[in-house]
Amino acid sequence: MKERRIGKHISIAYRLAGVFFKDKMSRLGLHHSHHNVMFTLYKQDGISQEKLSKRMNVDKATVTRSIKKLVEDGFVERRPDEHDKRAYLLFITEKGRRIQPEIDEIFKEWNQVLLRGFEDEEAQQLLEYLERVSENVLAHHKATQGTSYEECCHAKK
């Protein structure tokens, strides 16, 4: 069997996604890493930073930096959680809502780039395969590091 370098192709797609999102998001006045924060908040406005971090599978410090910048730029606001005085809830501002259609289009365009030439059935199969790849990587991490992804990447620092 021919050697397969799957990681190489995942790496290429990941790096070029960064280039794609940097270009598109800068036109909206956003840093390229903020696309996932905004996309997640569009789906569930009013969640805590901790829940946002877990939903995005990103460490808390990274989310905190992104939120700080989005608040400074007027796209997101932080409000105290009435049920937990130590926590803040995140909400999209009117300025952030105005760019939602463009962000939705950016994600749609990226998916079109990724799936160009795929039939619907093939695209669904690819998604299932990538989910299995993620599960394999997560299981490997747990087996070799002794911690789950959440325990590793969401631990309080």
XYZ file of N, CA, C and O in Angstrom:
628
model
N 0.836 -1.177 0.000
C 0.000 0.000 0.000
C 0.884 1.246 0.000
O 1.864 1.315 0.721
N 0.515 2.208 -0.820
C 1.256 3.454 -0.921
C 1.147 4.254 0.384
O 0.089 4.305 1.005
N 2.268 4.846 0.794
C 2.261 5.667 2.007
C 1.317 6.852 1.815
O 1.339 7.519 0.787
N 0.492 7.102 2.821
C -0.457 8.204 2.759
C -0.003 9.300 3.708
O 0.324 9.027 4.850
N -0.017 10.489 3.215
C 0.387 11.631 4.039
C -0.831 12.524 4.280
O -0.904 13.651 3.823
N -1.798 11.992 4.998
C -3.045 12.697 5.268
C -2.773 13.998 6.021
O -3.362 15.034 5.721
N -1.888 13.941 6.994
C -1.573 15.126 7.787
C -1.088 16.284 6.923
O -1.390 17.445 7.207
N -0.343 15.976 5.882
C 0.153 17.010 4.973
C -1.017 17.773 4.365
O -1.019 19.002 4.307
N -2.036 17.056 3.938
C -3.174 17.681 3.272
C -4.052 18.456 4.263
O -4.568 19.523 3.933
N -4.173 17.931 5.467
C -4.905 18.652 6.511
C -4.164 19.947 6.840
O -4.765 21.008 6.981
N -2.845 19.866 6.919
C -2.025 21.035 7.217
C -2.153 22.104 6.130
O -2.283 23.294 6.434
N -2.113 21.693 4.872
C -2.254 22.643 3.761
C -3.611 23.348 3.850
O -3.697 24.579 3.744
N -4.669 22.574 4.046
C -6.013 23.154 4.136
C -6.104 24.123 5.317
O -6.672 25.220 5.199
N -5.515 23.743 6.451
C -5.554 24.598 7.641
C -4.811 25.915 7.403
O -5.319 26.991 7.718
N -3.614 25.831 6.853
C -2.818 27.043 6.617
C -3.503 27.973 5.616
O -3.553 29.189 5.803
N -4.034 27.392 4.543
C -4.674 28.238 3.532
C -6.028 28.756 3.995
O -6.478 29.804 3.527
N -6.665 28.069 4.937
C -7.881 28.614 5.553
C -7.519 29.903 6.294
O -8.261 30.895 6.232
N -6.375 29.899 6.971
C -5.925 31.106 7.664
C -5.733 32.272 6.706
O -6.138 33.399 7.004
N -5.147 32.002 5.556
C -4.941 33.047 4.549
C -6.293 33.564 4.039
O -6.521 34.776 3.941
N -7.188 32.636 3.736
C -8.517 32.980 3.231
C -9.259 33.863 4.243
O -9.753 34.934 3.902
N -9.319 33.403 5.500
C -10.072 34.148 6.507
C -9.394 35.466 6.870
O -10.079 36.451 7.161
N -8.076 35.529 6.832
C -7.376 36.785 7.116
C -7.788 37.847 6.103
O -8.125 38.979 6.465
N -7.805 37.484 4.837
C -8.188 38.414 3.780
C -9.645 38.849 3.937
O -9.950 40.039 3.939
N -10.523 37.894 4.086
C -11.960 38.193 4.135
C -12.344 38.959 5.399
O -13.135 39.903 5.340
N -11.822 38.553 6.540
C -12.214 39.180 7.802
C -11.621 40.582 7.945
O -12.255 41.457 8.535
N -10.434 40.802 7.396
C -9.832 42.134 7.507
C -10.681 43.167 6.773
O -10.734 44.331 7.171
N -11.374 42.737 5.740
C -12.261 43.658 5.016
C -13.439 44.107 5.883
O -14.047 45.141 5.606
N -13.755 43.325 6.906
C -14.853 43.661 7.821
C -14.350 44.342 9.092
O -15.126 44.645 9.986
N -13.029 44.546 9.168
C -12.451 45.166 10.347
C -12.204 44.191 11.480
O -12.094 44.594 12.640
N -12.099 42.907 11.147
C -11.890 41.866 12.148
C -10.573 41.154 11.918
O -10.088 41.065 10.789
N -9.998 40.629 12.993
C -8.825 39.771 12.894
C -9.280 38.422 12.352
O -10.397 37.981 12.640
N -8.434 37.733 11.619
C -8.850 36.467 11.001
C -9.252 35.402 12.012
O -10.086 34.552 11.725
N -8.699 35.457 13.204
C -9.029 34.437 14.192
C -10.404 34.665 14.836
O -10.895 33.806 15.558
N -11.024 35.800 14.558
C -12.302 36.121 15.179
C -13.506 35.518 14.462
O -14.620 35.576 14.978
N -13.285 34.910 13.306
C -14.440 34.385 12.560
C -15.184 33.311 13.333
O -16.414 33.292 13.342
N -14.460 32.437 14.027
C -15.134 31.378 14.775
C -15.853 31.914 16.009
O -16.915 31.403 16.367
N -15.305 32.927 16.649
C -15.986 33.533 17.795
C -17.308 34.129 17.332
O -18.369 33.863 17.920
N -17.260 34.913 16.294
C -18.475 35.561 15.800
C -19.494 34.522 15.326
O -20.669 34.601 15.668
N -19.026 33.550 14.571
C -19.929 32.514 14.056
C -20.604 31.771 15.213
O -21.807 31.519 15.184
N -19.840 31.466 16.250
C -20.393 30.752 17.407
C -21.388 31.623 18.158
O -22.457 31.157 18.558
N -21.068 32.890 18.337
C -21.990 33.783 19.038
C -23.259 34.048 18.224
O -24.326 34.251 18.810
N -23.153 34.035 16.914
C -24.368 34.188 16.103
C -25.322 33.027 16.374
O -26.531 33.195 16.375
N -24.761 31.859 16.608
C -25.594 30.687 16.877
C -26.129 30.677 18.305
O -27.212 30.159 18.556
N -25.346 31.192 19.260
C -25.775 31.178 20.660
C -25.298 32.437 21.363
O -24.336 32.417 22.128
N -25.992 33.510 21.116
C -25.701 34.779 21.754
C -25.998 34.667 23.248
O -26.953 34.009 23.656
N -25.171 35.278 24.074
C -25.425 35.294 25.505
C -24.812 34.143 26.275
O -25.236 33.843 27.386
N -23.790 33.497 25.722
C -23.131 32.413 26.450
C -21.916 32.968 27.196
O -21.434 34.059 26.904
N -21.437 32.209 28.138
C -20.267 32.627 28.909
C -18.995 32.390 28.092
O -18.995 31.597 27.133
N -17.919 33.056 28.502
C -16.640 32.842 27.829
C -16.196 31.393 27.982
O -15.615 30.812 27.058
N -16.459 30.804 29.131
C -16.064 29.415 29.357
C -16.780 28.477 28.384
O -16.165 27.612 27.775
N -18.085 28.661 28.228
C -18.842 27.824 27.289
C -18.398 28.067 25.849
O -18.313 27.143 25.051
N -18.109 29.326 25.542
C -17.615 29.647 24.203
C -16.297 28.933 23.945
O -16.099 28.332 22.881
N -15.411 28.959 24.909
C -14.115 28.289 24.799
C -14.304 26.794 24.535
O -13.664 26.223 23.645
N -15.176 26.165 25.289
C -15.433 24.729 25.108
C -16.075 24.438 23.765
O -15.706 23.481 23.077
N -17.039 25.257 23.382
C -17.723 25.035 22.111
C -16.763 25.143 20.932
O -16.872 24.425 19.955
N -15.802 26.055 21.045
C -14.845 26.273 19.956
C -13.637 25.344 20.042
O -12.828 25.327 19.128
N -13.489 24.608 21.161
C -12.307 23.781 21.388
C -11.024 24.601 21.341
O -10.033 24.225 20.711
N -11.076 25.732 22.037
C -9.941 26.647 22.105
C -9.710 26.980 23.575
O -10.662 27.091 24.344
N -8.453 27.165 23.972
C -8.177 27.446 25.376
C -8.733 28.811 25.781
O -8.949 29.688 24.958
N -8.962 28.938 27.068
C -9.612 30.129 27.618
C -8.831 31.413 27.349
O -9.410 32.464 27.087
N -7.515 31.330 27.422
C -6.692 32.527 27.207
C -6.871 33.068 25.792
O -6.955 34.283 25.587
N -6.940 32.181 24.820
C -7.130 32.598 23.428
C -8.485 33.271 23.255
O -8.591 34.324 22.611
N -9.520 32.673 23.832
C -10.862 33.259 23.735
C -10.890 34.615 24.433
O -11.467 35.578 23.917
N -10.241 34.721 25.583
C -10.213 35.984 26.319
C -9.586 37.090 25.487
O -10.103 38.215 25.433
N -8.471 36.793 24.817
C -7.819 37.791 23.961
C -8.734 38.209 22.814
O -8.846 39.402 22.503
N -9.381 37.235 22.180
C -10.286 37.544 21.064
C -11.453 38.405 21.532
O -11.796 39.397 20.890
N -12.051 38.028 22.654
C -13.197 38.773 23.176
C -12.793 40.198 23.535
O -13.509 41.159 23.231
N -11.632 40.355 24.149
C -11.162 41.691 24.519
C -11.103 42.601 23.286
O -11.581 43.737 23.310
N -10.546 42.090 22.213
C -10.421 42.880 20.984
C -11.793 43.141 20.350
O -12.069 44.256 19.888
N -12.662 42.131 20.346
C -14.000 42.311 19.768
C -14.819 43.316 20.572
O -15.609 44.074 19.989
N -14.627 43.351 21.888
C -15.306 44.340 22.730
C -14.758 45.734 22.419
O -15.524 46.682 22.216
N -13.425 45.846 22.355
C -12.790 47.145 22.055
C -13.270 47.696 20.720
O -13.461 48.901 20.571
N -13.466 46.812 19.743
C -13.869 47.235 18.403
C -15.381 47.365 18.237
O -15.855 47.714 17.158
N -16.136 47.057 19.297
C -17.573 47.278 19.270
C -18.417 46.193 18.626
O -19.595 46.420 18.350
N -17.847 45.000 18.409
C -18.604 43.908 17.793
C -19.321 43.038 18.829
O -20.307 42.386 18.523
N -18.783 43.013 20.052
C -19.303 42.156 21.117
C -19.337 42.970 22.405
O -18.517 43.869 22.597
N -20.291 42.656 23.261
C -20.288 43.260 24.592
C -20.362 42.171 25.643
O -20.918 41.101 25.415
N -19.735 42.473 26.787
C -19.736 41.563 27.940
C -20.691 42.137 28.978
O -20.606 43.317 29.308
N -21.575 41.255 29.477
C -22.494 41.662 30.534
C -22.341 40.696 31.698
O -22.188 39.493 31.480
N -22.419 41.225 32.925
C -22.321 40.323 34.084
C -23.440 39.278 34.051
O -24.569 39.579 33.677
N -23.105 38.075 34.443
C -24.073 36.983 34.551
C -24.842 37.175 35.852
O -24.249 37.197 36.929
N -26.146 37.313 35.760
C -26.959 37.543 36.955
C -26.915 36.358 37.929
O -27.116 36.526 39.117
N -26.622 35.167 37.404
C -26.620 33.959 38.237
C -25.236 33.625 38.796
O -25.127 32.827 39.711
N -24.199 34.202 38.207
C -22.834 33.944 38.659
C -22.058 35.255 38.544
O -21.630 35.631 37.448
N -21.905 35.935 39.628
C -21.295 37.276 39.625
C -19.841 37.284 39.156
O -19.299 38.327 38.819
N -19.216 36.117 39.120
C -17.821 36.041 38.656
C -17.735 35.923 37.136
O -16.675 36.116 36.558
N -18.840 35.596 36.500
C -18.830 35.305 35.064
C -19.462 36.448 34.260
O -20.235 37.250 34.780
N -19.107 36.471 32.988
C -19.691 37.421 32.046
C -20.322 36.642 30.910
O -19.829 35.585 30.511
N -21.397 37.205 30.380
C -22.045 36.635 29.207
C -21.704 37.511 28.014
O -21.540 38.731 28.144
N -21.610 36.902 26.858
C -21.183 37.600 25.646
C -22.358 37.786 24.704
O -23.103 36.837 24.435
N -22.475 38.997 24.176
C -23.573 39.320 23.272
C -23.037 40.062 22.055
O -22.158 40.917 22.178
N -23.602 39.746 20.914
C -23.273 40.469 19.684
C -23.933 41.843 19.761
O -25.103 41.953 20.125
N -23.191 42.880 19.394
C -23.751 44.241 19.359
C -24.453 44.458 18.017
O -24.371 43.619 17.106
N -25.083 45.609 17.893
C -25.725 45.959 16.621
C -24.677 46.000 15.505
O -24.925 45.535 14.397
N -23.506 46.535 15.803
C -22.416 46.584 14.818
C -22.049 45.161 14.386
O -21.837 44.896 13.199
N -21.987 44.251 15.340
C -21.693 42.853 15.026
C -22.793 42.195 14.224
O -22.531 41.373 13.339
N -24.035 42.527 14.511
C -25.179 41.967 13.764
C -25.165 42.425 12.310
O -25.558 41.685 11.417
N -24.744 43.662 12.086
C -24.741 44.195 10.719
C -23.819 43.409 9.787
O -24.057 43.352 8.584
N -22.749 42.808 10.342
C -21.822 42.081 9.476
C -22.119 40.583 9.402
O -21.430 39.851 8.706
N -23.154 40.132 10.106
C -23.482 38.705 10.089
C -23.713 38.164 8.681
O -23.187 37.086 8.352
N -24.453 38.852 7.816
C -24.636 38.308 6.464
C -23.306 38.099 5.718
O -23.130 37.098 5.026
N -22.367 39.031 5.896
C -21.063 38.877 5.240
C -20.285 37.703 5.812
O -19.640 36.962 5.062
N -20.330 37.535 7.126
C -19.622 36.408 7.745
C -20.248 35.089 7.292
O -19.533 34.139 6.969
N -21.569 35.047 7.238
C -22.243 33.842 6.732
C -21.790 33.530 5.305
O -21.546 32.375 4.955
N -21.666 34.559 4.490
C -21.216 34.375 3.106
C -19.768 33.896 3.039
O -19.411 33.090 2.181
N -18.929 34.405 3.927
C -17.527 33.974 3.962
C -17.446 32.479 4.261
O -16.719 31.741 3.590
N -18.201 32.012 5.250
C -18.210 30.583 5.569
C -18.763 29.764 4.407
O -18.234 28.701 4.076
N -19.808 30.268 3.786
C -20.398 29.572 2.642
C -19.374 29.469 1.496
O -19.216 28.415 0.888
N -18.677 30.560 1.244
C -17.658 30.563 0.188
C -16.533 29.575 0.497
O -16.072 28.844 -0.384
N -16.087 29.536 1.772
C -15.011 28.612 2.139
C -15.465 27.165 1.954
O -14.706 26.339 1.450
N -16.688 26.867 2.346
C -17.208 25.511 2.135
C -17.263 25.166 0.654
O -16.978 24.034 0.265
N -17.617 26.132 -0.181
C -17.632 25.896 -1.628
C -16.228 25.606 -2.152
O -16.045 24.747 -3.009
N -15.246 26.339 -1.629
C -13.855 26.081 -2.013
C -13.475 24.652 -1.627
O -12.915 23.900 -2.428
N -13.776 24.279 -0.382
C -13.407 22.953 0.110
C -14.091 21.826 -0.649
O -13.495 20.767 -0.865
N -15.320 22.046 -1.040
C -16.123 20.956 -1.605
C -16.310 21.043 -3.115
O -17.116 20.303 -3.678
N -15.546 21.893 -3.764
C -15.641 22.012 -5.222
C -15.399 20.657 -5.875
O -14.422 19.969 -5.568
N -16.324 20.242 -6.727
C -16.180 18.983 -7.443
C -16.720 17.769 -6.697
O -16.676 16.663 -7.211
N -17.219 17.962 -5.485
C -17.786 16.863 -4.711
C -19.295 16.796 -4.937
O -19.971 17.827 -4.953
N -19.801 15.610 -5.076
C -21.254 15.403 -5.074
C -21.725 15.513 -3.620
O -20.926 15.376 -2.688
N -23.021 15.733 -3.427
C -23.568 15.855 -2.068
C -23.234 14.634 -1.216
O -22.855 14.763 -0.050
N -23.375 13.464 -1.793
C -23.094 12.230 -1.057
C -21.620 12.147 -0.668
O -21.273 11.738 0.442
N -20.747 12.557 -1.576
C -19.310 12.550 -1.286
C -18.970 13.550 -0.178
O -18.149 13.254 0.696
N -19.607 14.719 -0.221
C -19.360 15.737 0.810
C -19.799 15.223 2.177
O -19.093 15.417 3.174
N -20.940 14.557 2.218
C -21.415 13.986 3.478
C -20.456 12.909 3.974
O -20.136 12.832 5.162
N -19.973 12.086 3.064
C -19.033 11.024 3.427
C -17.722 11.630 3.942
O -17.159 11.158 4.933
N -17.248 12.680 3.284
C -16.035 13.358 3.728
C -16.204 13.889 5.152
O -15.317 13.717 5.997
N -17.341 14.505 5.423
C -17.596 15.012 6.768
C -17.543 13.875 7.786
O -16.924 14.010 8.842
N -18.159 12.762 7.464
C -18.140 11.611 8.371
C -16.714 11.105 8.588
O -16.330 10.771 9.708
N -15.925 11.074 7.526
C -14.532 10.641 7.656
C -13.736 11.602 8.532
O -12.940 11.181 9.369
N -13.929 12.904 8.329
C -13.198 13.891 9.118
C -13.608 13.845 10.587
O -12.768 14.027 11.476
N -14.879 13.581 10.843
C -15.319 13.407 12.232
C -14.617 12.200 12.854
O -14.190 12.249 14.013
N -14.467 11.130 12.090
C -13.765 9.951 12.599
C -12.294 10.257 12.839
O -11.703 9.794 13.829
N -11.686 11.029 11.952
C -10.290 11.433 12.139
C -10.166 12.208 13.448
O -9.263 11.952 14.251
N -11.080 13.156 13.684
C -11.052 13.927 14.928
C -11.197 13.018 16.136
O -10.477 13.174 17.138
N -12.114 12.072 16.072
C -12.301 11.124 17.179
C -11.029 10.309 17.420
O -10.639 10.087 18.570
N -10.367 9.887 16.355
C -9.126 9.126 16.489
C -8.038 9.958 17.172
O -7.322 9.470 18.045
N -7.924 11.207 16.756
C -6.903 12.081 17.327
C -7.200 12.352 18.801
O -6.303 12.325 19.648
N -8.467 12.589 19.107
C -8.848 12.824 20.503
C -8.584 11.590 21.364
O -8.081 11.700 22.485
N -8.905 10.416 20.844
C -8.663 9.176 21.588
C -7.162 8.953 21.782
O -6.720 8.545 22.859
N -6.372 9.231 20.762
C -4.921 9.091 20.862
C -4.374 10.041 21.919
O -3.522 9.662 22.734
N -4.849 11.264 21.904
C -4.401 12.241 22.895
C -4.714 11.742 24.302
O -3.855 11.788 25.187
N -5.911 11.244 24.509
C -6.314 10.752 25.833
C -5.431 9.572 26.242
O -4.980 9.497 27.379
N -5.166 8.667 25.299
C -4.373 7.481 25.612
C -2.912 7.825 25.915
O -2.305 7.239 26.802
N -2.354 8.781 25.200
C -0.936 9.089 25.380
C -0.677 10.170 26.423
O 0.382 10.192 27.041
N -1.630 11.072 26.616
C -1.431 12.182 27.549
C -2.184 11.988 28.854
O -1.937 12.701 29.817
N -3.140 11.070 28.847
C -3.900 10.797 30.062
C -4.958 11.823 30.394
O -5.540 11.794 31.467
N -5.193 12.750 29.476
C -6.230 13.752 29.695
C -7.099 13.859 28.450
O -6.644 13.596 27.336
N -8.335 14.268 28.656
C -9.202 14.535 27.513
C -8.789 15.867 26.906
O -8.050 16.643 27.516
N -9.300 16.146 25.744
C -9.016 17.429 25.107
C -9.472 18.570 26.010
O -8.745 19.533 26.213
N -10.678 18.439 26.567
C -11.190 19.494 27.436
C -10.312 19.686 28.665
O -10.025 20.812 29.051
N -9.881 18.600 29.276
C -9.030 18.721 30.462
C -7.701 19.385 30.100
O -7.184 20.202 30.863
N -7.184 19.063 28.942
C -5.903 19.611 28.505
C -6.031 21.068 28.109
O -5.287 21.916 28.580
N -6.977 21.360 27.257
C -7.048 22.676 26.635
C -7.947 23.673 27.351
O -7.955 24.828 26.999
N -8.716 23.211 28.313
C -9.612 24.123 29.011
C -9.281 24.220 30.498
O -10.039 24.773 31.263
N -8.138 23.660 30.875
C -7.745 23.713 32.285
C -7.478 25.169 32.674
O -6.983 25.952 31.875
N -7.807 25.503 33.897
C -7.532 26.871 34.365
C -6.032 27.040 34.478
O -5.339 26.186 34.971
N -5.561 28.153 34.014
C -4.122 28.421 34.025
C -3.782 29.303 35.175
O -4.493 30.098 35.633
